[in-house]
CSV table of C-alpha atoms and ligand atoms in Angstrom, one decimal:
chain,number,residue,atom,x,y,z
A,86,MET,CA,0.0,0.0,0.0
A,87,ILE,CA,3.0,2.3,0.7
A,88,GLU,CA,6.2,1.5,-0.9
A,89,LEU,CA,9.6,3.2,-0.6
A,90,ARG,CA,12.3,2.6,-3.0
A,91,ASP,CA,15.8,4.0,-2.3
A,92,VAL,CA,14.3,6.9,-0.6
A,93,SER,CA,16.6,9.6,0.8
A,94,TYR,CA,15.8,12.7,2.8
A,95,SER,CA,17.6,15.8,4.0
A,96,TYR,CA,16.3,18.8,5.9
A,97,GLY,CA,19.0,20.8,4.0
A,98,GLY,CA,22.5,19.7,5.1
A,99,GLU,CA,23.8,16.1,5.1
A,100,ALA,CA,21.2,13.3,4.4
A,101,LEU,CA,19.3,12.2,7.4
A,102,LEU,CA,17.9,9.1,5.7
A,103,ARG,CA,19.7,7.3,2.9
A,104,ASP,CA,18.6,4.7,0.4
A,105,LEU,CA,15.7,3.4,2.5
A,106,SER,CA,13.5,0.7,0.9
A,107,LEU,CA,10.3,-0.6,2.5
A,108,ASP,CA,7.0,-2.1,1.5
A,109,LEU,CA,4.0,-1.7,3.8
A,110,GLY,CA,1.8,-4.4,2.2
A,111,PRO,CA,-1.9,-5.3,3.0
A,112,GLY,CA,-2.0,-7.1,6.4
A,113,SER,CA,1.6,-6.1,7.3
A,114,PHE,CA,2.7,-5.1,10.7
A,115,HIS,CA,5.9,-3.2,11.3
A,116,PHE,CA,7.6,-1.7,14.3
A,117,LEU,CA,10.1,1.2,13.6
A,118,THR,CA,12.8,1.7,16.2
A,119,GLY,CA,15.8,3.8,16.4
A,120,PRO,CA,17.5,6.3,18.7
A,121,SER,CA,16.0,9.7,19.2
A,122,GLY,CA,16.7,11.9,16.4
A,123,SER,CA,17.3,9.1,13.9
A,124,GLY,CA,14.6,10.0,11.6
A,125,LYS,CA,11.5,7.9,12.6
A,126,THR,CA,9.0,10.8,12.6
A,127,THR,CA,10.6,12.1,9.4
A,128,LEU,CA,10.1,8.6,7.8
A,129,LEU,CA,6.5,8.6,8.8
A,130,LYS,CA,6.0,12.1,7.3
A,131,LEU,CA,7.4,10.8,4.0
A,132,MET,CA,4.8,8.1,4.0
A,133,TYR,CA,2.1,10.4,4.9
A,134,LEU,CA,3.3,12.8,2.2
A,135,GLU,CA,3.8,15.5,4.6
A,136,LEU,CA,7.4,15.7,3.2
A,137,ALA,CA,8.6,15.0,-0.2
A,138,ALA,CA,11.6,12.6,-0.6
A,139,THR,CA,14.8,14.3,-1.8
A,140,GLY,CA,15.8,11.1,-3.6
A,141,GLY,CA,14.2,7.7,-4.6
A,142,THR,CA,10.4,7.0,-5.0
A,143,VAL,CA,7.6,6.8,-2.7
A,144,GLU,CA,4.6,5.0,-4.1
A,145,VAL,CA,1.2,5.3,-2.3
A,146,PHE,CA,-1.6,3.0,-3.3
A,147,GLY,CA,0.2,2.3,-6.6
A,148,ARG,CA,0.8,6.0,-7.4
A,149,ASP,CA,4.2,7.8,-7.4
A,150,ALA,CA,3.9,10.5,-4.9
A,151,ALA,CA,6.0,12.9,-6.9
A,152,GLY,CA,3.1,13.0,-9.5
A,153,LEU,CA,0.3,13.7,-7.1
A,154,GLY,CA,-1.3,17.2,-6.9
A,155,ARG,CA,-2.9,18.7,-3.8
A,156,ASP,CA,-6.3,17.1,-4.4
A,157,ASP,CA,-4.8,13.6,-4.9
A,158,ILE,CA,-2.7,14.0,-1.7
A,159,ALA,CA,-5.8,14.8,0.2
A,160,MET,CA,-7.4,11.7,-1.3
A,161,VAL,CA,-4.6,9.4,-0.4
A,162,ARG,CA,-4.3,10.8,3.2
A,163,ARG,CA,-7.9,9.8,3.8
A,164,ARG,CA,-6.7,6.2,3.5
A,165,ILE,CA,-3.8,6.7,6.0
A,166,GLY,CA,-4.5,7.2,9.6
A,167,ILE,CA,-1.8,9.0,11.4
A,168,VAL,CA,-1.2,9.4,15.2
A,169,HIS,CA,1.2,12.2,15.4
A,170,GLN,CA,3.9,12.1,18.1
A,171,ASP,CA,2.8,15.5,19.2
A,172,CYS,CA,-0.9,14.9,19.1
A,173,ARG,CA,-2.1,18.1,17.3
A,174,PHE,CA,-5.7,19.2,18.0
A,175,LEU,CA,-7.8,22.1,17.6
A,176,ASP,CA,-7.8,23.4,21.2
A,177,HIS,CA,-11.0,25.3,20.9
A,178,LEU,CA,-13.1,22.3,19.9
A,179,PRO,CA,-14.3,19.4,22.3
A,180,VAL,CA,-12.6,15.9,22.0
A,181,ARG,CA,-15.7,14.6,20.3
A,182,ASP,CA,-15.5,17.2,17.3
A,183,ASN,CA,-11.7,16.8,17.1
A,184,ILE,CA,-12.0,13.2,16.6
A,185,ALA,CA,-14.8,13.6,14.1
A,186,LEU,CA,-12.8,16.2,12.2
A,187,PRO,CA,-11.5,13.9,9.4
A,188,LEU,CA,-15.1,13.2,8.5
A,189,ASP,CA,-15.7,16.9,8.0
A,190,THR,CA,-12.7,17.3,6.1
A,191,ALA,CA,-13.6,14.4,3.8
A,192,GLY,CA,-17.1,15.8,3.3
A,193,GLN,CA,-18.8,13.1,5.1
A,194,GLU,CA,-22.0,13.7,7.0
A,195,ARG,CA,-21.3,13.3,10.7
A,196,GLN,CA,-24.8,12.0,11.4
A,197,GLY,CA,-24.1,8.7,9.6
A,198,HIS,CA,-21.1,8.0,11.8
A,199,GLN,CA,-22.6,8.8,15.1
A,200,GLY,CA,-22.5,5.1,16.2
A,201,GLU,CA,-18.9,4.7,15.3
A,202,LEU,CA,-17.9,7.9,17.0
A,203,ASP,CA,-19.4,6.8,20.2
A,204,GLU,CA,-18.0,3.3,19.8
A,205,LEU,CA,-14.5,4.7,19.3
A,206,LEU,CA,-14.7,7.1,22.2
A,207,SER,CA,-15.8,4.2,24.5
A,208,TRP,CA,-13.1,2.0,23.1
A,209,VAL,CA,-10.3,4.4,24.0
A,210,GLY,CA,-12.1,5.1,27.3
A,211,LEU,CA,-12.8,8.8,26.5
A,212,ARG,CA,-16.7,8.7,26.5
A,213,PRO,CA,-16.6,10.6,29.9
A,214,ARG,CA,-14.3,13.3,28.5
A,215,ALA,CA,-15.9,13.6,25.1
A,216,ASP,CA,-17.0,17.3,25.8
A,217,ALA,CA,-13.7,18.4,27.3
A,218,THR,CA,-11.3,20.5,25.2
A,219,PRO,CA,-7.8,19.0,24.4
A,220,PRO,CA,-5.9,21.4,26.7
A,221,GLU,CA,-8.0,19.8,29.5
A,222,LEU,CA,-6.8,16.3,28.8
A,223,SER,CA,-3.9,14.3,30.3
A,224,GLY,CA,-1.1,13.4,28.0
A,225,GLY,CA,-2.4,9.8,27.9
A,226,GLU,CA,-6.0,10.9,27.1
A,227,ARG,CA,-4.6,13.0,24.4
A,228,GLN,CA,-2.9,10.1,22.8
A,229,ARG,CA,-6.0,8.0,23.0
A,230,ALA,CA,-8.0,10.7,21.4
A,231,ALA,CA,-5.4,11.0,18.6
A,232,LEU,CA,-5.7,7.2,18.0
A,233,ALA,CA,-9.5,7.6,17.8
A,234,ARG,CA,-9.2,10.3,15.3
A,235,ALA,CA,-6.7,8.3,13.2
A,236,LEU,CA,-9.3,5.4,12.9
A,237,ILE,CA,-12.6,7.3,12.3
A,238,LEU,CA,-12.3,7.1,8.5
A,239,SER,CA,-11.4,3.4,8.5
A,240,PRO,CA,-8.0,3.8,6.9
A,241,ASP,CA,-6.1,1.0,5.0
A,242,VAL,CA,-2.9,2.1,6.6
A,243,ILE,CA,-2.2,3.2,10.2
A,244,LEU,CA,1.0,5.0,11.1
A,245,ALA,CA,1.3,5.6,14.8
A,246,ASP,CA,4.3,7.7,16.1
A,247,GLU,CA,5.1,6.6,19.7
A,248,PRO,CA,1.4,6.1,20.4
A,249,THR,CA,2.0,4.6,24.0
A,250,GLY,CA,4.6,7.2,25.1
A,251,ASN,CA,2.2,8.5,27.7
A,252,LEU,CA,0.1,5.4,28.4
A,253,ASP,CA,0.4,3.0,31.3
A,254,TRP,CA,1.0,-0.8,30.4
A,255,GLU,CA,-2.7,-1.7,30.7
A,256,MET,CA,-3.7,1.0,28.3
A,257,SER,CA,-0.7,0.2,26.0
A,258,LEU,CA,-2.0,-3.3,25.8
A,259,ARG,CA,-5.5,-2.2,25.0
A,260,LEU,CA,-4.1,0.1,22.2
A,261,LEU,CA,-2.0,-2.9,20.8
A,262,THR,CA,-5.0,-5.2,20.8
A,263,LEU,CA,-7.0,-2.8,18.8
A,264,LEU,CA,-4.2,-2.3,16.2
A,265,VAL,CA,-3.9,-6.2,16.1
A,266,GLU,CA,-7.5,-6.5,15.5
A,267,LEU,CA,-7.3,-3.9,12.8
A,268,ASN,CA,-4.2,-5.7,11.3
A,269,ARG,CA,-6.2,-8.9,11.1
A,270,LEU,CA,-8.8,-7.2,9.0
A,271,GLY,CA,-6.1,-6.5,6.4
A,272,LYS,CA,-4.9,-3.1,7.4
A,273,ALA,CA,-1.2,-2.2,7.2
A,274,ILE,CA,0.1,-1.0,10.6
A,275,LEU,CA,3.4,0.7,11.3
A,276,ILE,CA,4.2,1.8,14.9
A,277,ALA,CA,7.3,3.9,15.8
A,278,THR,CA,8.3,3.0,19.3
A,279,HIS,CA,11.0,2.8,21.8
A,280,ASP,CA,8.9,0.3,24.0
A,281,LEU,CA,10.6,-3.1,23.6
A,282,ASN,CA,8.0,-4.7,25.9
A,283,LEU,CA,5.2,-3.5,23.7
A,284,ILE,CA,7.1,-5.1,20.6
A,285,ARG,CA,7.6,-8.4,22.5
A,286,GLN,CA,3.9,-8.5,23.4
A,287,ALA,CA,3.0,-7.8,19.8
A,288,LYS,CA,5.3,-10.5,18.4
A,289,ALA,CA,3.4,-13.1,20.5
A,290,GLN,CA,0.2,-12.1,18.6
A,291,VAL,CA,1.2,-11.2,15.1
A,292,ALA,CA,4.0,-11.7,12.7
A,293,ALA,CA,5.4,-8.2,13.3
A,294,ARG,CA,8.6,-7.1,11.6
A,295,VAL,CA,11.0,-4.9,13.5
A,296,ILE,CA,13.0,-2.4,11.5
A,297,ARG,CA,15.5,0.1,12.9
A,298,ILE,CA,17.1,3.3,11.5
A,299,ARG,CA,20.7,3.4,12.2
A,300,SER,CA,23.1,6.0,10.8
A,301,GLY,CA,20.4,7.0,8.2
A,302,ARG,CA,19.9,3.4,6.9
A,303,LEU,CA,17.2,1.0,7.5
A,304,GLU,CA,17.9,-2.5,8.9
A,305,MET,CA,15.9,-5.5,10.2
A,306,ALA,CA,16.3,-5.5,14.0
A,307,GLY,CA,17.9,-8.7,15.4
A,308,ALA,CA,16.1,-11.5,17.1
A,309,ASP,CA,17.3,-10.1,20.5
A,310,LEU,CA,14.1,-8.3,21.2
B,1157,ATP,N1,11.7,20.6,10.2
B,1157,ATP,C1,12.9,20.3,10.5
B,1157,ATP,N2,14.0,21.0,10.0
B,1157,ATP,C2,15.3,20.6,10.4
B,1157,ATP,N3,15.7,19.6,11.0
B,1157,ATP,C3,14.7,18.7,11.4
B,1157,ATP,C4,13.2,19.1,11.3
B,1157,ATP,N4,12.6,18.0,11.9
B,1157,ATP,C5,13.4,17.3,12.4
B,1157,ATP,N5,14.6,17.7,12.1
B,1157,ATP,C6,15.9,16.9,12.6
B,1157,ATP,O1,16.0,15.7,12.0
B,1157,ATP,C7,16.3,14.7,12.9
B,1157,ATP,C8,15.4,13.5,12.9
B,1157,ATP,O2,14.2,14.0,13.5
B,1157,ATP,P1,12.9,13.0,13.8
B,1157,ATP,O3,11.9,13.8,14.4
B,1157,ATP,O4,12.6,12.4,12.5
B,1157,ATP,O5,13.5,11.8,14.7
B,1157,ATP,P2,13.0,10.7,15.6
B,1157,ATP,O6,13.6,9.5,15.3
B,1157,ATP,O7,11.5,10.7,15.4
B,1157,ATP,O8,13.3,11.2,17.1
B,1157,ATP,P3,12.4,10.8,18.5
B,1157,ATP,O9,12.7,9.4,18.8
B,1157,ATP,O10,13.0,11.9,19.5
B,1157,ATP,O11,11.0,11.3,18.2
B,1157,ATP,C9,16.7,15.4,14.2
B,1157,ATP,O12,18.1,15.6,14.3
B,1157,ATP,C10,15.8,16.6,14.1
B,1157,ATP,O13,16.4,17.6,14.9
B,1158,MG,MG1,9.8,11.1,16.6
């Protein structure tokens, strides 16, 4: 669904990422690790078309990202659910509206999705906080809201950037269980994380691949995890 071939990226100076190749196929499950500052978030931004590769090819749903116009990019993004590391929200809107925002942007009637919205809110444990605004939430509550927002359009690919960074272990496991369930439905999942326990837990449930960015290159992580 998303394929990188020999992709490089530089913010200006020396290349941060060099000659990366990766295929996120239907039903695939990847963990992305690597030291802080190695380029995990940058790689996710390349996949989400927030950044354009400075070398190589990014193909999304069979189309070369370099040839896509603004409208095409918007269409493609509807099929990719992203949980940002910094959980961006519109602070003046209640959580419920923030989660529903992708529906509005995609021109879909919110009315027809009320059930899904309530279900998602319950699942991430935010039903009682649905009318609060994002600044009133704890870090973990914000992360759960960000996950719910990433899922509201039933995307084919889910990219999650440190989604459990602020969650306790029980909530991390719930989040993982949801992502495993979605994966079994055929969705491609990629989780950037430092949480080795989470990776171990996932590997007991799905055939997850662990990849690591080291010195700008992508390598398969060893079996030591
Ligand atoms: N907009 C930007 N302009 C210039 N440099 C940037 C920009 N965004 C990130 N960088 C740099 O690129 C490098 C990789 O950043 P990135 O956020 O991709 O790392 P990361 O692996 O996600 O780190 P972390 O684990 O801390 O989230 C860092 O050195 C960062 O300072
Ligand atoms: Mg990051």
